[in-house]
């Protein structure tokens, strides 16, 4: 038998600190992250960026009402080194991919800022709530030092909620990437954020929990050996009460399917489909998220109604 130390991976857990009107989430990604990354051959800088974005997606997605709905994070920066990054969360399922210019990336240092990667870009955060059928979308510039800092701006500007986001990554002994994150928000009683007229960043109860949370280091966040609840305890053990809200298992999920892709292609005029096909009459479609290949024969479209 192999003796392995217990690990807490691929999970997001919630907590509240009632006396401070604060709520939070902690998340850590291990094998799920590895499965997502292994569908691509990204250089380390892009792997780290996507790992942080996926952790952020898990933290934000876990705040969906009733655990249902979808949360999408999309960074777009036309003409930049990273021109597109998309991640989404649905029922604990995560997926994500990045489009980038490998040539220009290789000319940057090992630790480029977000701004160097996504110059003049913006971040769109979308919550699709199933229970209320509402969609909230906010867009903020990607001029922050990190994707976590950009998301803090989103909550401040679009939702008027003071928020703190910490993200950290590290490689384990096998060289696999582990990512962890902490998300903390101030929601004074009776306020849900979206109806607020102004934000108070200098509220004493928020300043207190924010100061504690900023002491959380990347190494702790991404340490698979520390249970998520212990991270919360380390920060807030002097508070009169910290309520744990249980956790959600995270999985790698992709919703691509051959039937859907076939339906989309069927809507194109036959001549355009013919232009997409190779000399054997096969249109090759790759899922951007999971790299699954869907070869579709031109001859299979003949009988389909337009
Ligand atoms: Zn897919």
mmCIF file of C-alpha atoms and ligand atoms in Angstrom:
data_model
loop_
_atom_site.group_PDB
_atom_site.id
_atom_site.type_symbol
_atom_site.label_atom_id
_atom_site.label_comp_id
_atom_site.label_asym_id
_atom_site.label_seq_id
_atom_site.Cartn_x
_atom_site.Cartn_y
_atom_site.Cartn_z
ATOM 1 C CA UNK A 1 0.000 0.000 0.000
ATOM 2 C CA UNK A 2 1.139 3.498 -0.773
ATOM 3 C CA UNK A 3 1.095 5.761 2.214
ATOM 4 C CA UNK A 4 -0.348 9.077 1.092
ATOM 5 C CA UNK A 5 -1.006 12.079 3.283
ATOM 6 C CA UNK A 6 -4.645 13.235 3.363
ATOM 7 C CA UNK A 7 -5.389 16.008 0.893
ATOM 8 C CA UNK A 8 -8.243 18.436 0.424
ATOM 9 C CA UNK A 9 -8.582 19.008 -3.314
ATOM 10 C CA UNK A 10 -11.260 19.767 -5.903
ATOM 11 C CA UNK A 11 -13.666 21.320 -3.456
ATOM 12 C CA UNK A 12 -15.154 24.715 -2.670
ATOM 13 C CA UNK A 13 -16.503 25.472 0.821
ATOM 14 C CA UNK A 14 -18.544 28.367 2.189
ATOM 15 C CA UNK A 15 -18.593 30.240 5.486
ATOM 16 C CA UNK A 16 -20.124 33.294 7.099
ATOM 17 C CA UNK A 17 -18.983 35.510 9.961
ATOM 18 C CA UNK A 18 -22.320 36.802 11.270
ATOM 19 C CA UNK A 19 -20.954 39.469 13.634
ATOM 20 C CA UNK A 20 -19.008 41.071 10.761
ATOM 21 C CA UNK A 21 -21.690 40.613 8.090
ATOM 22 C CA UNK A 22 -19.139 38.827 5.996
ATOM 23 C CA UNK A 23 -19.447 35.775 3.812
ATOM 24 C CA UNK A 24 -16.745 33.842 2.080
ATOM 25 C CA UNK A 25 -15.675 30.889 -0.018
ATOM 26 C CA UNK A 26 -12.479 28.874 -0.090
ATOM 27 C CA UNK A 27 -11.555 26.579 -2.964
ATOM 28 C CA UNK A 28 -8.747 24.293 -4.021
ATOM 29 C CA UNK A 29 -8.168 22.591 -7.363
ATOM 30 C CA UNK A 30 -5.895 19.622 -8.002
ATOM 31 C CA UNK A 31 -6.827 16.679 -10.255
ATOM 32 C CA UNK A 32 -9.653 18.726 -11.841
ATOM 33 C CA UNK A 33 -7.132 21.354 -12.860
ATOM 34 C CA UNK A 34 -4.790 18.698 -14.164
ATOM 35 C CA UNK A 35 -7.560 17.204 -16.318
ATOM 36 C CA UNK A 36 -8.460 20.592 -17.784
ATOM 37 C CA UNK A 37 -4.833 21.527 -18.495
ATOM 38 C CA UNK A 38 -3.921 18.124 -19.901
ATOM 39 C CA UNK A 39 -6.351 18.655 -22.805
ATOM 40 C CA UNK A 40 -3.956 21.364 -24.011
ATOM 41 C CA UNK A 41 -0.219 21.931 -24.097
ATOM 42 C CA UNK A 42 -0.071 25.370 -22.541
ATOM 43 C CA UNK A 43 3.220 26.967 -21.444
ATOM 44 C CA UNK A 44 3.613 27.467 -17.643
ATOM 45 C CA UNK A 45 2.562 31.155 -17.706
ATOM 46 C CA UNK A 46 -0.729 30.281 -19.428
ATOM 47 C CA UNK A 47 -1.306 27.264 -17.145
ATOM 48 C CA UNK A 48 -0.908 29.510 -14.107
ATOM 49 C CA UNK A 49 -3.249 32.158 -15.537
ATOM 50 C CA UNK A 50 -5.920 29.566 -16.366
ATOM 51 C CA UNK A 51 -5.460 27.895 -12.947
ATOM 52 C CA UNK A 52 -6.119 31.223 -11.228
ATOM 53 C CA UNK A 53 -9.089 31.964 -13.479
ATOM 54 C CA UNK A 54 -10.619 28.523 -12.831
ATOM 55 C CA UNK A 55 -10.180 28.922 -9.074
ATOM 56 C CA UNK A 56 -11.859 32.318 -9.296
ATOM 57 C CA UNK A 57 -14.657 30.740 -11.345
ATOM 58 C CA UNK A 58 -15.201 28.069 -8.656
ATOM 59 C CA UNK A 59 -15.277 30.714 -5.892
ATOM 60 C CA UNK A 60 -17.771 32.905 -7.761
ATOM 61 C CA UNK A 61 -19.832 30.021 -9.140
ATOM 62 C CA UNK A 62 -20.300 28.638 -5.637
ATOM 63 C CA UNK A 63 -22.250 31.790 -4.712
ATOM 64 C CA UNK A 64 -25.032 31.018 -7.228
ATOM 65 C CA UNK A 65 -28.384 30.829 -5.461
ATOM 66 C CA UNK A 66 -29.370 27.284 -4.564
ATOM 67 C CA UNK A 67 -26.159 26.026 -6.156
ATOM 68 C CA UNK A 68 -27.895 26.186 -9.552
ATOM 69 C CA UNK A 69 -27.299 28.217 -12.665
ATOM 70 C CA UNK A 70 -24.154 29.139 -14.500
ATOM 71 C CA UNK A 71 -21.306 31.540 -13.897
ATOM 72 C CA UNK A 72 -19.080 32.574 -16.778
ATOM 73 C CA UNK A 73 -15.805 34.433 -16.684
ATOM 74 C CA UNK A 74 -14.584 35.828 -19.980
ATOM 75 C CA UNK A 75 -11.446 37.878 -20.510
ATOM 76 C CA UNK A 76 -11.115 39.456 -23.943
ATOM 77 C CA UNK A 77 -8.170 41.495 -25.150
ATOM 78 C CA UNK A 78 -8.124 41.801 -28.952
ATOM 79 C CA UNK A 79 -4.568 42.149 -30.223
ATOM 80 C CA UNK A 80 -2.999 41.311 -26.853
ATOM 81 C CA UNK A 81 -0.802 38.275 -26.116
ATOM 82 C CA UNK A 82 -3.726 36.566 -24.401
ATOM 83 C CA UNK A 83 -6.681 37.563 -26.543
ATOM 84 C CA UNK A 84 -9.305 35.282 -25.022
ATOM 85 C CA UNK A 85 -9.805 33.340 -21.795
ATOM 86 C CA UNK A 86 -13.104 31.630 -21.028
ATOM 87 C CA UNK A 87 -14.082 29.673 -17.911
ATOM 88 C CA UNK A 88 -17.448 28.564 -16.660
ATOM 89 C CA UNK A 89 -19.055 26.841 -13.686
ATOM 90 C CA UNK A 90 -22.264 24.833 -13.604
ATOM 91 C CA UNK A 91 -23.322 22.440 -10.809
ATOM 92 C CA UNK A 92 -19.749 22.113 -9.593
ATOM 93 C CA UNK A 93 -18.464 21.459 -13.117
ATOM 94 C CA UNK A 94 -15.585 23.590 -14.304
ATOM 95 C CA UNK A 95 -14.080 24.101 -17.733
ATOM 96 C CA UNK A 96 -11.885 26.690 -19.380
ATOM 97 C CA UNK A 97 -9.468 27.514 -22.193
ATOM 98 C CA UNK A 98 -7.126 30.256 -23.352
ATOM 99 C CA UNK A 99 -6.273 31.662 -26.809
ATOM 100 C CA UNK A 100 -2.866 33.289 -26.942
ATOM 101 C CA UNK A 101 0.050 34.257 -29.159
ATOM 102 C CA UNK A 102 2.826 31.765 -28.322
ATOM 103 C CA UNK A 103 5.455 33.691 -30.270
ATOM 104 C CA UNK A 104 4.951 36.954 -28.400
ATOM 105 C CA UNK A 105 4.491 35.157 -25.081
ATOM 106 C CA UNK A 106 7.943 33.577 -25.403
ATOM 107 C CA UNK A 107 9.469 37.064 -25.460
ATOM 108 C CA UNK A 108 8.033 37.930 -22.030
ATOM 109 C CA UNK A 109 9.636 37.073 -18.689
ATOM 110 C CA UNK A 110 8.569 34.185 -16.450
ATOM 111 C CA UNK A 111 6.165 36.223 -14.364
ATOM 112 C CA UNK A 112 4.354 38.713 -16.587
ATOM 113 C CA UNK A 113 1.617 40.884 -15.089
ATOM 114 C CA UNK A 114 -1.974 40.429 -16.170
ATOM 115 C CA UNK A 115 -1.722 43.776 -17.911
ATOM 116 C CA UNK A 116 1.260 42.601 -19.969
ATOM 117 C CA UNK A 117 -0.724 39.542 -21.080
ATOM 118 C CA UNK A 118 -4.123 41.144 -21.634
ATOM 119 C CA UNK A 119 -3.310 44.759 -22.513
ATOM 120 C CA UNK A 120 -6.377 46.947 -23.059
ATOM 121 C CA UNK A 121 -8.642 43.995 -22.390
ATOM 122 C CA UNK A 122 -11.731 43.636 -20.282
ATOM 123 C CA UNK A 123 -13.244 41.029 -18.000
ATOM 124 C CA UNK A 124 -16.906 40.061 -18.287
ATOM 125 C CA UNK A 125 -18.503 38.283 -15.350
ATOM 126 C CA UNK A 126 -21.924 36.729 -15.964
ATOM 127 C CA UNK A 127 -24.244 35.079 -13.462
ATOM 128 C CA UNK A 128 -27.204 33.172 -14.876
ATOM 129 C CA UNK A 129 -29.491 32.426 -11.935
ATOM 130 C CA UNK A 130 -31.796 29.471 -12.534
ATOM 131 C CA UNK A 131 -34.100 30.033 -9.553
ATOM 132 C CA UNK A 132 -34.965 33.618 -10.542
ATOM 133 C CA UNK A 133 -34.151 33.338 -14.281
ATOM 134 C CA UNK A 134 -32.116 36.529 -13.916
ATOM 135 C CA UNK A 135 -28.881 37.317 -15.691
ATOM 136 C CA UNK A 136 -26.345 39.703 -14.242
ATOM 137 C CA UNK A 137 -23.397 40.794 -16.290
ATOM 138 C CA UNK A 138 -20.688 43.262 -15.424
ATOM 139 C CA UNK A 139 -17.642 44.307 -17.402
ATOM 140 C CA UNK A 140 -14.459 45.802 -15.984
ATOM 141 C CA UNK A 141 -11.108 46.691 -17.567
ATOM 142 C CA UNK A 142 -8.291 44.154 -17.223
ATOM 143 C CA UNK A 143 -5.780 46.758 -16.114
ATOM 144 C CA UNK A 144 -5.343 45.198 -12.665
ATOM 145 C CA UNK A 145 -2.221 43.353 -11.480
ATOM 146 C CA UNK A 146 -4.047 40.009 -11.417
ATOM 147 C CA UNK A 147 -7.305 38.419 -12.464
ATOM 148 C CA UNK A 148 -8.331 38.335 -8.791
ATOM 149 C CA UNK A 149 -7.851 42.096 -8.512
ATOM 150 C CA UNK A 150 -9.893 42.605 -11.696
ATOM 151 C CA UNK A 151 -12.730 40.553 -10.164
ATOM 152 C CA UNK A 152 -12.572 42.682 -6.996
ATOM 153 C CA UNK A 153 -13.145 45.703 -9.260
ATOM 154 C CA UNK A 154 -16.129 43.943 -10.827
ATOM 155 C CA UNK A 155 -17.794 43.445 -7.437
ATOM 156 C CA UNK A 156 -17.086 46.991 -6.387
ATOM 157 C CA UNK A 157 -18.264 48.653 -9.610
ATOM 158 C CA UNK A 158 -21.046 46.373 -10.822
ATOM 159 C CA UNK A 159 -22.432 45.061 -7.571
ATOM 160 C CA UNK A 160 -21.271 47.619 -5.025
ATOM 161 C CA UNK A 161 -19.944 44.896 -2.736
ATOM 162 C CA UNK A 162 -16.546 45.318 -1.053
ATOM 163 C CA UNK A 163 -14.725 42.071 -1.858
ATOM 164 C CA UNK A 164 -11.350 40.503 -1.328
ATOM 165 C CA UNK A 165 -9.954 37.778 -3.560
ATOM 166 C CA UNK A 166 -6.698 35.892 -2.954
ATOM 167 C CA UNK A 167 -5.452 33.315 -5.444
ATOM 168 C CA UNK A 168 -2.372 31.137 -5.239
ATOM 169 C CA UNK A 169 -0.754 28.332 -7.228
ATOM 170 C CA UNK A 170 2.124 25.941 -6.619
ATOM 171 C CA UNK A 171 3.551 22.779 -8.145
ATOM 172 C CA UNK A 172 3.396 19.584 -6.080
ATOM 173 C CA UNK A 173 6.231 17.024 -5.829
ATOM 174 C CA UNK A 174 5.130 15.489 -9.151
ATOM 175 C CA UNK A 175 5.123 18.883 -10.847
ATOM 176 C CA UNK A 176 1.314 19.039 -11.007
ATOM 177 C CA UNK A 177 -0.252 22.432 -10.504
ATOM 178 C CA UNK A 178 -2.362 23.001 -7.378
ATOM 179 C CA UNK A 179 -4.442 26.184 -7.095
ATOM 180 C CA UNK A 180 -6.259 27.673 -4.136
ATOM 181 C CA UNK A 181 -8.386 30.719 -3.500
ATOM 182 C CA UNK A 182 -10.177 32.779 -0.886
ATOM 183 C CA UNK A 183 -13.139 35.070 -1.587
ATOM 184 C CA UNK A 184 -14.534 37.352 1.088
ATOM 185 C CA UNK A 185 -17.410 39.843 0.841
ATOM 186 C CA UNK A 186 -19.085 42.382 3.074
ATOM 187 C CA UNK A 187 -22.866 42.257 3.036
ATOM 188 C CA UNK A 188 -24.370 44.381 5.795
ATOM 189 C CA UNK A 189 -27.694 43.134 7.094
ATOM 190 C CA UNK A 190 -30.656 43.617 4.818
ATOM 191 C CA UNK A 191 -28.515 44.579 1.865
ATOM 192 C CA UNK A 192 -27.993 42.223 -1.033
ATOM 193 C CA UNK A 193 -25.538 44.360 -2.905
ATOM 194 C CA UNK A 194 -27.266 45.110 -6.170
ATOM 195 C CA UNK A 195 -29.663 47.663 -4.684
ATOM 196 C CA UNK A 196 -26.965 49.599 -2.893
ATOM 197 C CA UNK A 197 -26.528 53.255 -3.653
ATOM 198 C CA UNK A 198 -23.045 53.644 -2.283
ATOM 199 C CA UNK A 199 -20.283 51.468 -0.906
ATOM 200 C CA UNK A 200 -18.408 51.959 2.284
ATOM 201 C CA UNK A 201 -14.940 50.496 2.051
ATOM 202 C CA UNK A 202 -14.015 52.062 5.382
ATOM 203 C CA UNK A 203 -16.674 50.202 7.371
ATOM 204 C CA UNK A 204 -14.890 49.015 10.563
ATOM 205 C CA UNK A 205 -16.284 45.455 10.416
ATOM 206 C CA UNK A 206 -15.165 45.079 6.799
ATOM 207 C CA UNK A 207 -11.742 46.609 7.447
ATOM 208 C CA UNK A 208 -11.260 44.093 10.261
ATOM 209 C CA UNK A 209 -12.011 40.914 8.281
ATOM 210 C CA UNK A 210 -10.249 42.284 5.204
ATOM 211 C CA UNK A 211 -7.071 42.909 7.203
ATOM 212 C CA UNK A 212 -7.162 39.354 8.557
ATOM 213 C CA UNK A 213 -7.807 37.836 5.123
ATOM 214 C CA UNK A 214 -4.906 39.654 3.465
ATOM 215 C CA UNK A 215 -2.526 37.646 5.668
ATOM 216 C CA UNK A 216 -3.455 34.480 3.750
ATOM 217 C CA UNK A 217 -0.517 33.468 1.588
ATOM 218 C CA UNK A 218 -0.467 31.730 -1.767
ATOM 219 C CA UNK A 219 1.452 28.810 -0.251
ATOM 220 C CA UNK A 220 -1.266 28.083 2.301
ATOM 221 C CA UNK A 221 -4.073 28.467 -0.224
ATOM 222 C CA UNK A 222 -2.467 25.956 -2.575
ATOM 223 C CA UNK A 223 -1.285 23.522 0.125
ATOM 224 C CA UNK A 224 -3.273 20.327 -0.521
ATOM 225 C CA UNK A 225 -2.500 19.120 3.011
ATOM 226 C CA UNK A 226 -4.466 21.896 4.731
ATOM 227 C CA UNK A 227 -8.225 21.240 4.867
ATOM 228 C CA UNK A 228 -10.190 24.240 3.544
ATOM 229 C CA UNK A 229 -12.007 24.683 6.859
ATOM 230 C CA UNK A 230 -8.632 24.962 8.608
ATOM 231 C CA UNK A 231 -7.744 27.913 6.369
ATOM 232 C CA UNK A 232 -10.917 29.665 7.546
ATOM 233 C CA UNK A 233 -10.093 28.788 11.153
ATOM 234 C CA UNK A 234 -6.534 30.132 10.854
ATOM 235 C CA UNK A 235 -7.836 33.526 9.756
ATOM 236 C CA UNK A 236 -10.908 33.984 11.892
ATOM 237 C CA UNK A 237 -10.472 31.904 15.066
ATOM 238 C CA UNK A 238 -10.848 34.981 17.260
ATOM 239 C CA UNK A 239 -14.280 35.836 15.898
ATOM 240 C CA UNK A 240 -17.206 34.990 18.217
ATOM 241 C CA UNK A 241 -18.763 32.769 15.549
ATOM 242 C CA UNK A 242 -17.812 31.423 12.140
ATOM 243 C CA UNK A 243 -20.509 29.341 10.425
ATOM 244 C CA UNK A 244 -19.381 26.677 7.987
ATOM 245 C CA UNK A 245 -21.787 26.123 5.105
ATOM 246 C CA UNK A 246 -20.501 22.832 3.756
ATOM 247 C CA UNK A 247 -18.754 22.246 0.502
ATOM 248 C CA UNK A 248 -19.291 21.350 -3.133
ATOM 249 C CA UNK A 249 -17.164 18.839 -4.996
ATOM 250 C CA UNK A 250 -15.618 20.219 -8.165
ATOM 251 C CA UNK A 251 -15.379 18.197 -11.367
ATOM 252 C CA UNK A 252 -14.114 18.775 -14.877
ATOM 253 C CA UNK A 253 -17.167 18.977 -17.076
ATOM 254 C CA UNK A 254 -17.646 19.800 -20.716
ATOM 255 C CA UNK A 255 -20.974 20.189 -22.417
ATOM 256 C CA UNK A 256 -19.811 19.839 -26.001
ATOM 257 C CA UNK A 257 -21.679 17.228 -28.019
ATOM 258 C CA UNK A 258 -21.614 15.975 -31.579
ATOM 259 C CA UNK A 259 -25.366 16.414 -32.108
ATOM 260 C CA UNK A 260 -25.243 20.093 -31.193
ATOM 261 C CA UNK A 261 -22.215 20.809 -33.397
ATOM 262 C CA UNK A 262 -23.933 18.965 -36.246
ATOM 263 C CA UNK A 263 -27.080 21.107 -35.756
ATOM 264 C CA UNK A 264 -25.063 24.315 -35.909
ATOM 265 C CA UNK A 265 -23.266 23.230 -39.075
ATOM 266 C CA UNK A 266 -26.559 22.131 -40.643
ATOM 267 C CA UNK A 267 -27.714 25.768 -40.593
ATOM 268 C CA UNK A 268 -24.919 26.814 -42.957
ATOM 269 C CA UNK A 269 -25.540 26.754 -46.736
ATOM 270 C CA UNK A 270 -24.187 23.568 -48.322
ATOM 271 C CA UNK A 271 -21.521 25.516 -50.267
ATOM 272 C CA UNK A 272 -20.119 27.006 -47.072
ATOM 273 C CA UNK A 273 -20.009 23.580 -45.420
ATOM 274 C CA UNK A 274 -18.144 22.269 -48.457
ATOM 275 C CA UNK A 275 -15.533 25.028 -48.007
ATOM 276 C CA UNK A 276 -15.008 23.970 -44.382
ATOM 277 C CA UNK A 277 -14.373 20.342 -45.307
ATOM 278 C CA UNK A 278 -11.037 18.762 -46.153
ATOM 279 C CA UNK A 279 -10.382 16.804 -49.368
ATOM 280 C CA UNK A 280 -11.984 13.694 -47.855
ATOM 281 C CA UNK A 281 -15.212 15.613 -47.277
ATOM 282 C CA UNK A 282 -14.753 15.801 -43.499
ATOM 283 C CA UNK A 283 -15.274 18.924 -41.397
ATOM 284 C CA UNK A 284 -13.079 18.749 -38.292
ATOM 285 C CA UNK A 285 -14.415 20.595 -35.276
ATOM 286 C CA UNK A 286 -12.408 20.688 -32.035
ATOM 287 C CA UNK A 287 -14.007 21.627 -28.728
ATOM 288 C CA UNK A 288 -12.065 24.680 -27.526
ATOM 289 C CA UNK A 289 -12.556 23.632 -23.881
ATOM 290 C CA UNK A 290 -11.642 19.944 -23.833
ATOM 291 C CA UNK A 291 -9.959 19.475 -27.264
ATOM 292 C CA UNK A 292 -12.314 16.612 -28.172
ATOM 293 C CA UNK A 293 -12.353 16.207 -31.950
ATOM 294 C CA UNK A 294 -15.637 15.920 -33.804
ATOM 295 C CA UNK A 295 -15.117 14.818 -37.413
ATOM 296 C CA UNK A 296 -18.322 15.380 -39.378
ATOM 297 C CA UNK A 297 -18.823 14.005 -42.869
ATOM 298 C CA UNK A 298 -20.313 16.314 -45.487
ATOM 299 C CA UNK A 299 -22.433 13.421 -46.763
ATOM 300 C CA UNK A 300 -24.172 13.164 -43.370
ATOM 301 C CA UNK A 301 -25.715 16.594 -43.844
ATOM 302 C CA UNK A 302 -27.546 15.820 -47.091
ATOM 303 C CA UNK A 303 -30.646 14.368 -45.455
ATOM 304 C CA UNK A 304 -30.844 17.016 -42.741
ATOM 305 C CA UNK A 305 -33.476 19.750 -43.050
ATOM 306 C CA UNK A 306 -32.111 23.283 -43.242
HETATM 307 ZN ZN1 LIG B 1 -15.669 19.867 -24.830
#
